[in-house]
Coordinates of C-alpha atoms in Angstrom, one line a residue:
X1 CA 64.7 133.9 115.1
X2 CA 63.8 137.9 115.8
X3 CA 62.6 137.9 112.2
X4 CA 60.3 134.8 112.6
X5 CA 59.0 136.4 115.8
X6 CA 58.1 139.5 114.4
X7 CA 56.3 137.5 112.0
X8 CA 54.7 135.1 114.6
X9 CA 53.7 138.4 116.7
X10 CA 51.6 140.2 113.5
X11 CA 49.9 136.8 112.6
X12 CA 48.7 135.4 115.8
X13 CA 47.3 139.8 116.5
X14 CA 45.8 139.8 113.3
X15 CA 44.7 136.2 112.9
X16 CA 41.3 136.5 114.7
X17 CA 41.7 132.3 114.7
X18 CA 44.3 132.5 117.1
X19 CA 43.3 135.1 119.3
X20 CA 39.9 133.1 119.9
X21 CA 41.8 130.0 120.4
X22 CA 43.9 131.8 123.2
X23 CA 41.1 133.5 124.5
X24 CA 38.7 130.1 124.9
X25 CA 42.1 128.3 126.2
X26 CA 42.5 130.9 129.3
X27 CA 39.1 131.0 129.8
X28 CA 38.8 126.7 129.9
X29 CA 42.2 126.6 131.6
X30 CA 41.3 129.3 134.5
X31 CA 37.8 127.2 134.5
X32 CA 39.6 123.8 134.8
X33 CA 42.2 125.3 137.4
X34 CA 40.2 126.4 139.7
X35 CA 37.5 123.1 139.7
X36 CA 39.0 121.1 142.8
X37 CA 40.6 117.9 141.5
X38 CA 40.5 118.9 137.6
X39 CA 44.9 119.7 137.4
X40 CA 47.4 121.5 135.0
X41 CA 47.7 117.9 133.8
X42 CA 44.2 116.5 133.7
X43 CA 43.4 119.8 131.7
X44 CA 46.0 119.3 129.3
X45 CA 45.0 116.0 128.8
X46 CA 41.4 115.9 128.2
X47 CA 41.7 119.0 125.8
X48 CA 44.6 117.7 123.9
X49 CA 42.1 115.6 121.7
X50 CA 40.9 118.7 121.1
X51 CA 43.7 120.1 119.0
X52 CA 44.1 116.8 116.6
X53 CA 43.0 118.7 113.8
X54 CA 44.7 121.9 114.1
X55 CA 47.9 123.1 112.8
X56 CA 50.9 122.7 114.7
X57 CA 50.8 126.3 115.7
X58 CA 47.4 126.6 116.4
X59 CA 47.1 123.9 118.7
X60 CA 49.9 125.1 120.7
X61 CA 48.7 128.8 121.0
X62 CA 45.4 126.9 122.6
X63 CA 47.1 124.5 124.9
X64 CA 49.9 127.2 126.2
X65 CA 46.6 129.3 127.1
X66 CA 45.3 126.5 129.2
X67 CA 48.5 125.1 130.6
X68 CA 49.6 129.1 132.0
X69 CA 46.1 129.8 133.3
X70 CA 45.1 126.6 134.3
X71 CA 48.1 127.2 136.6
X72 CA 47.2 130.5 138.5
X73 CA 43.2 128.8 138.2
X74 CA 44.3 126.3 140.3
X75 CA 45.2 129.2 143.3
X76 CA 41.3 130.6 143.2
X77 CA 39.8 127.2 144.9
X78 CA 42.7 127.7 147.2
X79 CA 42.4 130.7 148.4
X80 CA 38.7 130.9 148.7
X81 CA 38.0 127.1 149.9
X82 CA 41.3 125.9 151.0
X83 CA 41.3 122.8 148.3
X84 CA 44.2 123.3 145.6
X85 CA 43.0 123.3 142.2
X86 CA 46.0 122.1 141.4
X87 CA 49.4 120.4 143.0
X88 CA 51.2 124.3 142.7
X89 CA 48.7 125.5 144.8
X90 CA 48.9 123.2 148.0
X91 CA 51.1 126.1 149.7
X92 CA 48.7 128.8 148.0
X93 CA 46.2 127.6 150.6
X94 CA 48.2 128.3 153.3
X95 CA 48.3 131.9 153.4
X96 CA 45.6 132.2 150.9
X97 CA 42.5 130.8 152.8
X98 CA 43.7 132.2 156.1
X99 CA 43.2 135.8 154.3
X100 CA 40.0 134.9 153.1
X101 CA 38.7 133.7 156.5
X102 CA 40.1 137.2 158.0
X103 CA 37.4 139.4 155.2
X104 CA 40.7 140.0 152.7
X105 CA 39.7 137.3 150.0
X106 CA 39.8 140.1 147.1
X107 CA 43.2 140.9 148.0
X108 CA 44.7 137.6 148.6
X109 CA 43.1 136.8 144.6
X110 CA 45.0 140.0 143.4
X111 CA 48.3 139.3 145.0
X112 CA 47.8 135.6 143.5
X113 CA 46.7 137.1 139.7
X114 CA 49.4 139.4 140.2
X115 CA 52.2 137.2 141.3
X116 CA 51.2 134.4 139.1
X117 CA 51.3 136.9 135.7
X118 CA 54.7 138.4 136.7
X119 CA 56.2 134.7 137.4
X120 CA 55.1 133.8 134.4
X121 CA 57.1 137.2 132.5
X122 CA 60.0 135.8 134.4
X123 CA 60.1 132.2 132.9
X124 CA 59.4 133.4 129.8
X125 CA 62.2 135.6 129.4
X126 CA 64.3 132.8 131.1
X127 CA 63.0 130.5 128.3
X128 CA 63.8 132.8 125.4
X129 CA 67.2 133.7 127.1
X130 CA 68.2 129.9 127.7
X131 CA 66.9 128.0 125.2
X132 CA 68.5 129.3 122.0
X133 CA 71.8 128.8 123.9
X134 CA 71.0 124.9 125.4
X135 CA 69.7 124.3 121.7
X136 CA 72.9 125.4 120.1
X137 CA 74.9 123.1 122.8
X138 CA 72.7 120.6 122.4
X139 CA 73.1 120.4 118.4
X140 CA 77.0 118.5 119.7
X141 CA 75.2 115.9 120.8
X142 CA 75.1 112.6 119.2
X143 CA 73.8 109.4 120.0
X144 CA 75.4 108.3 123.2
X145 CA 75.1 111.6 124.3
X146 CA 70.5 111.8 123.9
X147 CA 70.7 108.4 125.3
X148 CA 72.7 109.5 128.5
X149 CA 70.8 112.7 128.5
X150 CA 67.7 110.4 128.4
X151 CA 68.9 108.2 131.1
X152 CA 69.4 111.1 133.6
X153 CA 65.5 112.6 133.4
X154 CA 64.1 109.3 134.1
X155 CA 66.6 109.0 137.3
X156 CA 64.6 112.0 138.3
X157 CA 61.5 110.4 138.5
X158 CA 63.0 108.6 141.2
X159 CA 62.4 111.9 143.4
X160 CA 58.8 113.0 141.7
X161 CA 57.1 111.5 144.6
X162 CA 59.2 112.6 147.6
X163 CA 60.5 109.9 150.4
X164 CA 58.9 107.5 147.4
X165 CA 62.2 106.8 145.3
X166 CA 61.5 103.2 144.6
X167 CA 58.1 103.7 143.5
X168 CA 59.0 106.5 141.5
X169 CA 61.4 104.1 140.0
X170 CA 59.3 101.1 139.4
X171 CA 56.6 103.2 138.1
X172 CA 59.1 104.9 135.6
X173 CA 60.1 101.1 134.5
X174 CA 56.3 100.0 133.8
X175 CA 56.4 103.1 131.1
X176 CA 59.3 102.3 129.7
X177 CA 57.8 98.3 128.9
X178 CA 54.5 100.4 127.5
X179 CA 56.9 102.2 125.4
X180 CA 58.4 99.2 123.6
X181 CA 54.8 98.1 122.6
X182 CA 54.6 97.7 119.5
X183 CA 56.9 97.3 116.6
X184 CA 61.0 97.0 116.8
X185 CA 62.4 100.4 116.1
X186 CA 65.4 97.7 114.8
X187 CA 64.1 94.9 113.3
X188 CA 60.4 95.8 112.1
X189 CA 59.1 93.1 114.2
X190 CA 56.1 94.0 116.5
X191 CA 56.3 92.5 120.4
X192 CA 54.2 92.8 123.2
X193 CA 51.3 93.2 121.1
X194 CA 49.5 90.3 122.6
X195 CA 48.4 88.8 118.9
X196 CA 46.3 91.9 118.3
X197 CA 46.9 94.0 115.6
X198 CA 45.4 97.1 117.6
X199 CA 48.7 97.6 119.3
X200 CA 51.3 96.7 116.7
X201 CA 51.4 100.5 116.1
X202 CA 52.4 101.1 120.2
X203 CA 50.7 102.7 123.2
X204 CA 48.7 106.1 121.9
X205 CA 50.3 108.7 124.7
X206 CA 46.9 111.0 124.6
X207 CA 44.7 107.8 125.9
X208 CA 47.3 106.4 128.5
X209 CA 47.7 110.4 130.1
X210 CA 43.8 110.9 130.0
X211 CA 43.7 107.2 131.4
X212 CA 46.1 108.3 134.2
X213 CA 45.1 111.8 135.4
X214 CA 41.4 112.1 134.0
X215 CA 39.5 108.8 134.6
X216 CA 41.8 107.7 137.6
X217 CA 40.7 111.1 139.2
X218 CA 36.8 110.3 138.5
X219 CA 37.5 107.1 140.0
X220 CA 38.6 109.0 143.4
X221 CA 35.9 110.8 143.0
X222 CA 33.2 108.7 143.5
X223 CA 35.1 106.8 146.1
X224 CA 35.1 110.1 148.1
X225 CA 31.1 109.6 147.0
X226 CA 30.6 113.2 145.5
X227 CA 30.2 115.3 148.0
X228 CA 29.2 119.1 146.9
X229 CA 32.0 121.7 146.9
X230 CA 32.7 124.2 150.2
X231 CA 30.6 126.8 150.1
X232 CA 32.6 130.2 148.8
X233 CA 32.8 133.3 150.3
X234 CA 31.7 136.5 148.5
X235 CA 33.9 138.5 146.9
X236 CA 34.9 142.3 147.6
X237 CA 36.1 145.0 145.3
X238 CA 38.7 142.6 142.6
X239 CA 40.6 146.4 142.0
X240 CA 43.4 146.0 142.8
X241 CA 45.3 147.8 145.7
X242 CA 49.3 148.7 143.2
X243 CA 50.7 150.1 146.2
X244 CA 50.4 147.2 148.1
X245 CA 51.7 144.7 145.2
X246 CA 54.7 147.2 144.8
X247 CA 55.6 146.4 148.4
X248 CA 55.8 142.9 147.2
X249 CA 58.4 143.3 144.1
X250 CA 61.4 141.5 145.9
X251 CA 59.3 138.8 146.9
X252 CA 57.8 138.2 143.3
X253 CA 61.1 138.5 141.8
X254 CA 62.3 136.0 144.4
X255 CA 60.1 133.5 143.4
X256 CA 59.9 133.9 140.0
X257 CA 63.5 133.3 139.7
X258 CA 63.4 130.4 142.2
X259 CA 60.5 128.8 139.8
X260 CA 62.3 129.2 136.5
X261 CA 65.2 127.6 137.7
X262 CA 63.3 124.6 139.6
X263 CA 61.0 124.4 137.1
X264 CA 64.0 123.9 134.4
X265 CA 65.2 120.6 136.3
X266 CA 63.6 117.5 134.8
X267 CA 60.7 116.0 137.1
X268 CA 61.1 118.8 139.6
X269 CA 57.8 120.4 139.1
X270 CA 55.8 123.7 140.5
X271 CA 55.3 121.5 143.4
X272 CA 59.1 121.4 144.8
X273 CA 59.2 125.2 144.2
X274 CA 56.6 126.9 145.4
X275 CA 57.8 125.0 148.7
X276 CA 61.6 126.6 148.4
X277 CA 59.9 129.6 147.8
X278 CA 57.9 129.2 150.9
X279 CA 60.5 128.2 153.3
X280 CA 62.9 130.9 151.7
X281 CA 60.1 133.8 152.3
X282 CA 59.5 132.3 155.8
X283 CA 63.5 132.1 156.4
X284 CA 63.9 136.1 155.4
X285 CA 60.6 137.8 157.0
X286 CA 61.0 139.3 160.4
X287 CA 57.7 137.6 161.7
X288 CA 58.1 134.2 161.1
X289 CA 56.0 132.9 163.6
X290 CA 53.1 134.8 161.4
X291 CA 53.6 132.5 158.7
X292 CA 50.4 130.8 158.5
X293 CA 47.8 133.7 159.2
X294 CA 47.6 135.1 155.9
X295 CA 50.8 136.8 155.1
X296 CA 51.0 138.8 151.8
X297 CA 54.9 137.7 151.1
X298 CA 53.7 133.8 152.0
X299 CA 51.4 134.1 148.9
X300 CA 53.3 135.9 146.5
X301 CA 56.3 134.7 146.3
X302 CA 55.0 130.9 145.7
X303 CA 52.6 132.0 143.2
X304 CA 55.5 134.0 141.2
X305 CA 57.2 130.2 141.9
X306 CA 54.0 128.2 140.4
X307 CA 53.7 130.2 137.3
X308 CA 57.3 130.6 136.4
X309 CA 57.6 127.1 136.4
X310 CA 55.9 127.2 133.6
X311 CA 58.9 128.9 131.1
X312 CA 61.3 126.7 133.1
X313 CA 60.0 123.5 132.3
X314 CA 59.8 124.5 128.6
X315 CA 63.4 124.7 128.2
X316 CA 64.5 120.7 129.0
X317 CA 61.5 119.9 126.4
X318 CA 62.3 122.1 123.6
X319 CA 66.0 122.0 124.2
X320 CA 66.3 118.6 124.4
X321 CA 63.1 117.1 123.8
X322 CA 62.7 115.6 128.0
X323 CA 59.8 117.0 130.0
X324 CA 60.4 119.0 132.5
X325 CA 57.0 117.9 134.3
X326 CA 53.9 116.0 133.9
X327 CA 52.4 119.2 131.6
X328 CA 55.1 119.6 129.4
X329 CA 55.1 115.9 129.1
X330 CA 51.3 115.6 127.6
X331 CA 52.4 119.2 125.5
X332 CA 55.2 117.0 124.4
X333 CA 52.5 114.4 123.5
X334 CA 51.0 117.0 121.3
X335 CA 54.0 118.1 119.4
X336 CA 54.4 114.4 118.4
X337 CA 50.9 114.0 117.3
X338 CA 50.8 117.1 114.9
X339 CA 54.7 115.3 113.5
X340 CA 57.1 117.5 115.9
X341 CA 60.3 116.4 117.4
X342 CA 61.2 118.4 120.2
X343 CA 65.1 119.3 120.6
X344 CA 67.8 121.4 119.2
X345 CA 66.3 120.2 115.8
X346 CA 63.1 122.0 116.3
X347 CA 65.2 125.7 116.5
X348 CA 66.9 125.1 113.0
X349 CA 64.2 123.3 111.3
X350 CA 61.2 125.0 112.5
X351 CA 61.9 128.6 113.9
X352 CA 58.5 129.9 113.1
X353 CA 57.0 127.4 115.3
X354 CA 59.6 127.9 118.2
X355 CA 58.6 131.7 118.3
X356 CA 54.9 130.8 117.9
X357 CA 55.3 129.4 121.8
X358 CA 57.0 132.4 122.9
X359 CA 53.7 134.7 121.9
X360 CA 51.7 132.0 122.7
X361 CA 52.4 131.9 126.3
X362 CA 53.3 136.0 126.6
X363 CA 49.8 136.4 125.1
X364 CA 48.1 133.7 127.3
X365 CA 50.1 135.7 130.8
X366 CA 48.2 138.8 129.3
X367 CA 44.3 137.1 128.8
X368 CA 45.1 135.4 131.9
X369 CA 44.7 138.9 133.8
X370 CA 42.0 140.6 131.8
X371 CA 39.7 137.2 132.6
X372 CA 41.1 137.4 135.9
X373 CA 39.6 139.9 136.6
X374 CA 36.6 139.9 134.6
X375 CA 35.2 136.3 135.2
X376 CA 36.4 135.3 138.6
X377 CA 32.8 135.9 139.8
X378 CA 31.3 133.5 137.0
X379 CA 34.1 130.9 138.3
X380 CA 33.6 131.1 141.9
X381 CA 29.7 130.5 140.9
X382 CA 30.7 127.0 139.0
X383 CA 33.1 126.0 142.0
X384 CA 29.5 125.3 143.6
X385 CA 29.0 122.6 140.8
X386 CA 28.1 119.4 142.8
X387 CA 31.1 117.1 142.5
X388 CA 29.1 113.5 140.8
X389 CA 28.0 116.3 138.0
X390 CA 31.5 117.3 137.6
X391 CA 32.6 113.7 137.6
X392 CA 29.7 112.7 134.6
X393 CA 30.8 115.8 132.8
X394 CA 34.6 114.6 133.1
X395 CA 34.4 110.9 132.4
X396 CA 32.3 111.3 129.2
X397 CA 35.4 113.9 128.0
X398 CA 37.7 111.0 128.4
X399 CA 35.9 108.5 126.6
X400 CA 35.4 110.9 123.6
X401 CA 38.2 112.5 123.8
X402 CA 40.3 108.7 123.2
X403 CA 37.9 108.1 120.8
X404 CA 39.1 111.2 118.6
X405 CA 42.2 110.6 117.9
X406 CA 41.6 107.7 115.5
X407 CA 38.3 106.8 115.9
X408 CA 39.2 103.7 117.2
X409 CA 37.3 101.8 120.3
X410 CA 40.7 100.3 121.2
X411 CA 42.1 103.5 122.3
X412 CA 38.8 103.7 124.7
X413 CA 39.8 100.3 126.1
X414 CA 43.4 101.5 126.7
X415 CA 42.1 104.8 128.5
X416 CA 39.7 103.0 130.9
X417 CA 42.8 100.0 131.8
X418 CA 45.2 103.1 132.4
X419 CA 42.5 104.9 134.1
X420 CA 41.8 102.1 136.7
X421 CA 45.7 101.3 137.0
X422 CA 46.0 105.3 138.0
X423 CA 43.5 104.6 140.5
X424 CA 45.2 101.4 141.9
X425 CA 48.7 103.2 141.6
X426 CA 47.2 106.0 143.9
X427 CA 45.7 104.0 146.1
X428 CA 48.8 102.8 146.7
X429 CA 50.8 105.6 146.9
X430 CA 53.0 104.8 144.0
X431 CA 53.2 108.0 141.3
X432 CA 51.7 107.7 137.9
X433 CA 53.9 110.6 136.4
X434 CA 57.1 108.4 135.9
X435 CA 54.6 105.8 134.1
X436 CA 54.0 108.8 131.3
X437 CA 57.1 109.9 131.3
X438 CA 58.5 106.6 130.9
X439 CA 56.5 106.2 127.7
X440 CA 57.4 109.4 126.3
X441 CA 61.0 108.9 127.2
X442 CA 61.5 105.2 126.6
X443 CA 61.5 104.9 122.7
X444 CA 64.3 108.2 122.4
X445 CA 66.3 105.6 124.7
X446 CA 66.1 102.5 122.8
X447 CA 66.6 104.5 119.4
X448 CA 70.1 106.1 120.6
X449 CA 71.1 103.4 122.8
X450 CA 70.8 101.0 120.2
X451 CA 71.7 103.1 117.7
X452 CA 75.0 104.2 119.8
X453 CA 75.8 100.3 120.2
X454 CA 75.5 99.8 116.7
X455 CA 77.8 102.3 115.9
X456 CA 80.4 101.0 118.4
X457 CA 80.1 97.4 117.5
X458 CA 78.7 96.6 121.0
X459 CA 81.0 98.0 122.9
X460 CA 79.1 100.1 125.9
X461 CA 82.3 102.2 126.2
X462 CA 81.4 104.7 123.6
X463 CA 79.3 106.1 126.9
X464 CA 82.5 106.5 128.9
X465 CA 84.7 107.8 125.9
X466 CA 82.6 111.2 125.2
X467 CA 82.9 113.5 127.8
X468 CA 78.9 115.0 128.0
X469 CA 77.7 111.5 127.6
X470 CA 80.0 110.7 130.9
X471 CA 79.0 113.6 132.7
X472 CA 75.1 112.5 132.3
X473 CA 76.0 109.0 133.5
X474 CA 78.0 110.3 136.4
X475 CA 75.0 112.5 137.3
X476 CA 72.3 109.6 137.0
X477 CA 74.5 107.5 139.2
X478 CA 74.8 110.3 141.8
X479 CA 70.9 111.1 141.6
X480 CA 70.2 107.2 141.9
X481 CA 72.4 107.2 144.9
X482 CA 71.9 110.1 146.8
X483 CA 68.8 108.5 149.3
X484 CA 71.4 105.6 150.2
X485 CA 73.7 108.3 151.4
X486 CA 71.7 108.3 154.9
X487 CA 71.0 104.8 155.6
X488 CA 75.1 104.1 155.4
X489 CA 75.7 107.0 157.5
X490 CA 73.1 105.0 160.1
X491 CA 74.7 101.7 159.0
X492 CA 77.8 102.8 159.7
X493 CA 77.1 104.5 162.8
X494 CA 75.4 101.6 164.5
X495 CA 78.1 99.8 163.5
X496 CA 81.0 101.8 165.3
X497 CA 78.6 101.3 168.4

């Protein structure tokens, strides 16, 4: 591995191919953060297209660059507008905009660059530390053990949406029939393909995600009729003040390892850590009751969180091939498009490419500050974009984008049906991330759950006999019955009353 990296590091510095792509993705990623109601995940998604016909490597150097600066993109409309570019940034705001309403805009936005690039150092390192050793765990596994494994990260879709378990549920369920579209990974024989030939070959992921978060968003958007953007503050001296971030190191390192590790748990997401991170900061400052008027340690230490989610939620997916949120879920799209399997595999078979993410995103933490600081000007000028501009600009990159990947209309149709079920689904309050996890996640299940009750003549206790496979059942029933827990405490009480 330290010999493929070495490698990795000299071609992507002296391959002026990849620098550019790494450059353009932190530039379109910043761009795309920081546009109110363009996400991590709608960014992803409407560039992925993009990257069809690149290499392997390549396309993940671009769409590492987007997916880390899309990230700390998403804080700039927060801090100077108070709308989150993205769902990490909904506590970013807090602190953020009250800074910028007191003059101290420049310095909330170096705090947040700051934070955000060190974070992102942190889940790195976590990833490189962690994932060779998951990997080689991981290469015990055998059938009943991916299908277990499998089972438990779409039991935590049940909590993607919180106080929304059953939605998250039934949402994960309508993935897992889109999954099975197509032909029998068994038999050969194609089902639920309505008599159309179109979708014998299954449910494209790139235009069911750009379906979901890209046109579903437009869809919102014009419902909320288009109104203009807030109007932005100017911006101060960006140079930064190092003796006040250095005041801020046990924050930042407080978050960042609070992000790695959330971010690592299937279907947590940046948005369940940059609130722990929050609440922890709050818990430990001596002026609580300040929290809220645009204090430095309420800032940082969710921003380290947001971005170090980002390593974290890379180790589940190239460990053992299951997202650890809606990003990694459309990156995991794009390793299957360009013929990659993510999971312990992926470290023996293709080393090179394993490495290539590692630089990837180091490189894209690096960009992410130099553009940062050099085009947060020019991105504060395109916030002012009227939104039914925006809106044109985004649903024409959905249509073509679908289009691209096989040059087939039906994938257009599927996009547009996906995009108006998002809609519906948000309208009524029911997630759409379990619907494309459940996609991705549904055909590894039926391959090794099958394949495991082949293997045991039927018999489902193969699942009880191995003791990871066990533990990952165990821990799926505990997860699925954890928010009963409090309604039989209250049935129980009202019934000793």
């Amino acid at each position: 591995m330290f010999t493929e990296f070495i490698s990795i590091i000299s071609n992507v510095i002296t391959d002026p191919q990849l620098l550019g792509l790494s450059a353009l993705g932190t530039i379109l990623g910043i761009l795309m953060g920081c546009l109110p109601g363009i996400s991590s995940t709608m960014a992803l998604a409407i560039l992925l297209p993009v990257t069809y016909a690149m290499s392997p490597i390549a396309a993940m150097v671009f769409l590492m660059a987007v997916f880390s600066a899309s990230v700390f993109g998403g804080s700039i409309s927060a801090i100077l507008i108070n709308i989150p570019g993205t769902p990490g940034a909904i506590v970013t705001q807090l602190e953020g905009y009250a800074m910028t309403k007191s003059g101290k805009a420049s310095e909330a936005l170096t705090y947040s660059l700051f934070s955000s690039t060190f974070g992102g150092i942190v889940g790195l390192t976590i990833l490189i530390l962690v994932a060779p050793i998951v990997a080689r765990a991981a290469m015990e596994f055998r059938s009943p053990e991916f299908a277990m494994t499998t089972v438990f990260g779409l039991t935590m879709l049940a909590y993607s949406t919180p106080g929304s378990t059953f939605r998250g549920i039934l949402s994960g369920a309508v993935g897992l029939l889109c999954g099975m579209v197509g032909f029998d990974l068994v038999t050969d024989v194609p089902r639920f393909d309505f008599g159309t030939t179109a979708l014998q070959s299954g449910i494209e992921l790139v235009p069911l995600t750009v379906g979901l978060f890209g046109l579903a968003e437009v869809l919102r958007g014009i419902e909320g009729g288009g109104k203009p953007s807030k109007k932005t503050p100017d911006l101060g001296s960006l140079l930064p003040s190092l003796k006040r971030v250095r005041r801020l190191w046990k924050t930042i390192l407080r978050g960042s390892a609070l992000g790695a590790i959330i971010g690592a748990i299937p279907a947590a997401g940046s948005a369940i850590a940059v609130a722990v991170s929050y609440a922890q900061e709050q818990r430990l400052s001596k002026r609580k009751e300040a929290f809220g008027t645009g204090v430095p340690e309420g800032l940082a230490g969710p921003e380290a969180a947001n971005n170090a989610c980002v390593g974290g939620a890379l180790v589940p997916l190239m460990t053992l091939g299951i997202p650890g949120d809606t990003m990694t879920a459309v990156l995991m799209g794009a390793l299957l498009i360009h013929g990659l399997r993510p999971g312990p595999l992926l470290f023996m078979e293709r080393p090179d490419f394993v490495a290539a993410v590692y630089v990837a995103l180091f490189l894209a933490l690096i960009l992410t500050v130099v553009f940062g600081f050099l085009l947060v000007r020019h991105f504060v000028r395109l916030m002012r974009t009227p939104s039914h501009i925006l809106l044109v600009i985004i649903a024409m990159l959905c249509v073509v984008g679908s289009f691209a990947i096989r040059n087939n209309v039906t994938d257009v149709y599927i996009m547009i049906v996906f995009g108006v079920t998002g809609y519906v689904m948000n309208r009524l309050d029911i997630p759409v991330a379990p619907l494309a996890f459940g996609l991705i996640l549904g055909p590894i299940l039926e391959e090794n759950l099958r394949r495991s009750l082949i293997i045991s003549d039927g018999s489902w206790v193969v699942f009880f006999e191995r003791p990871i496979a066990l533990t990952m059942l165990l821990l799926s029933a505990a997860a699925l019955s954890y928010p009963l827990v409090p309604k039989l405490r209250q049935l129980l009480s009202n019934t000793r009353n």
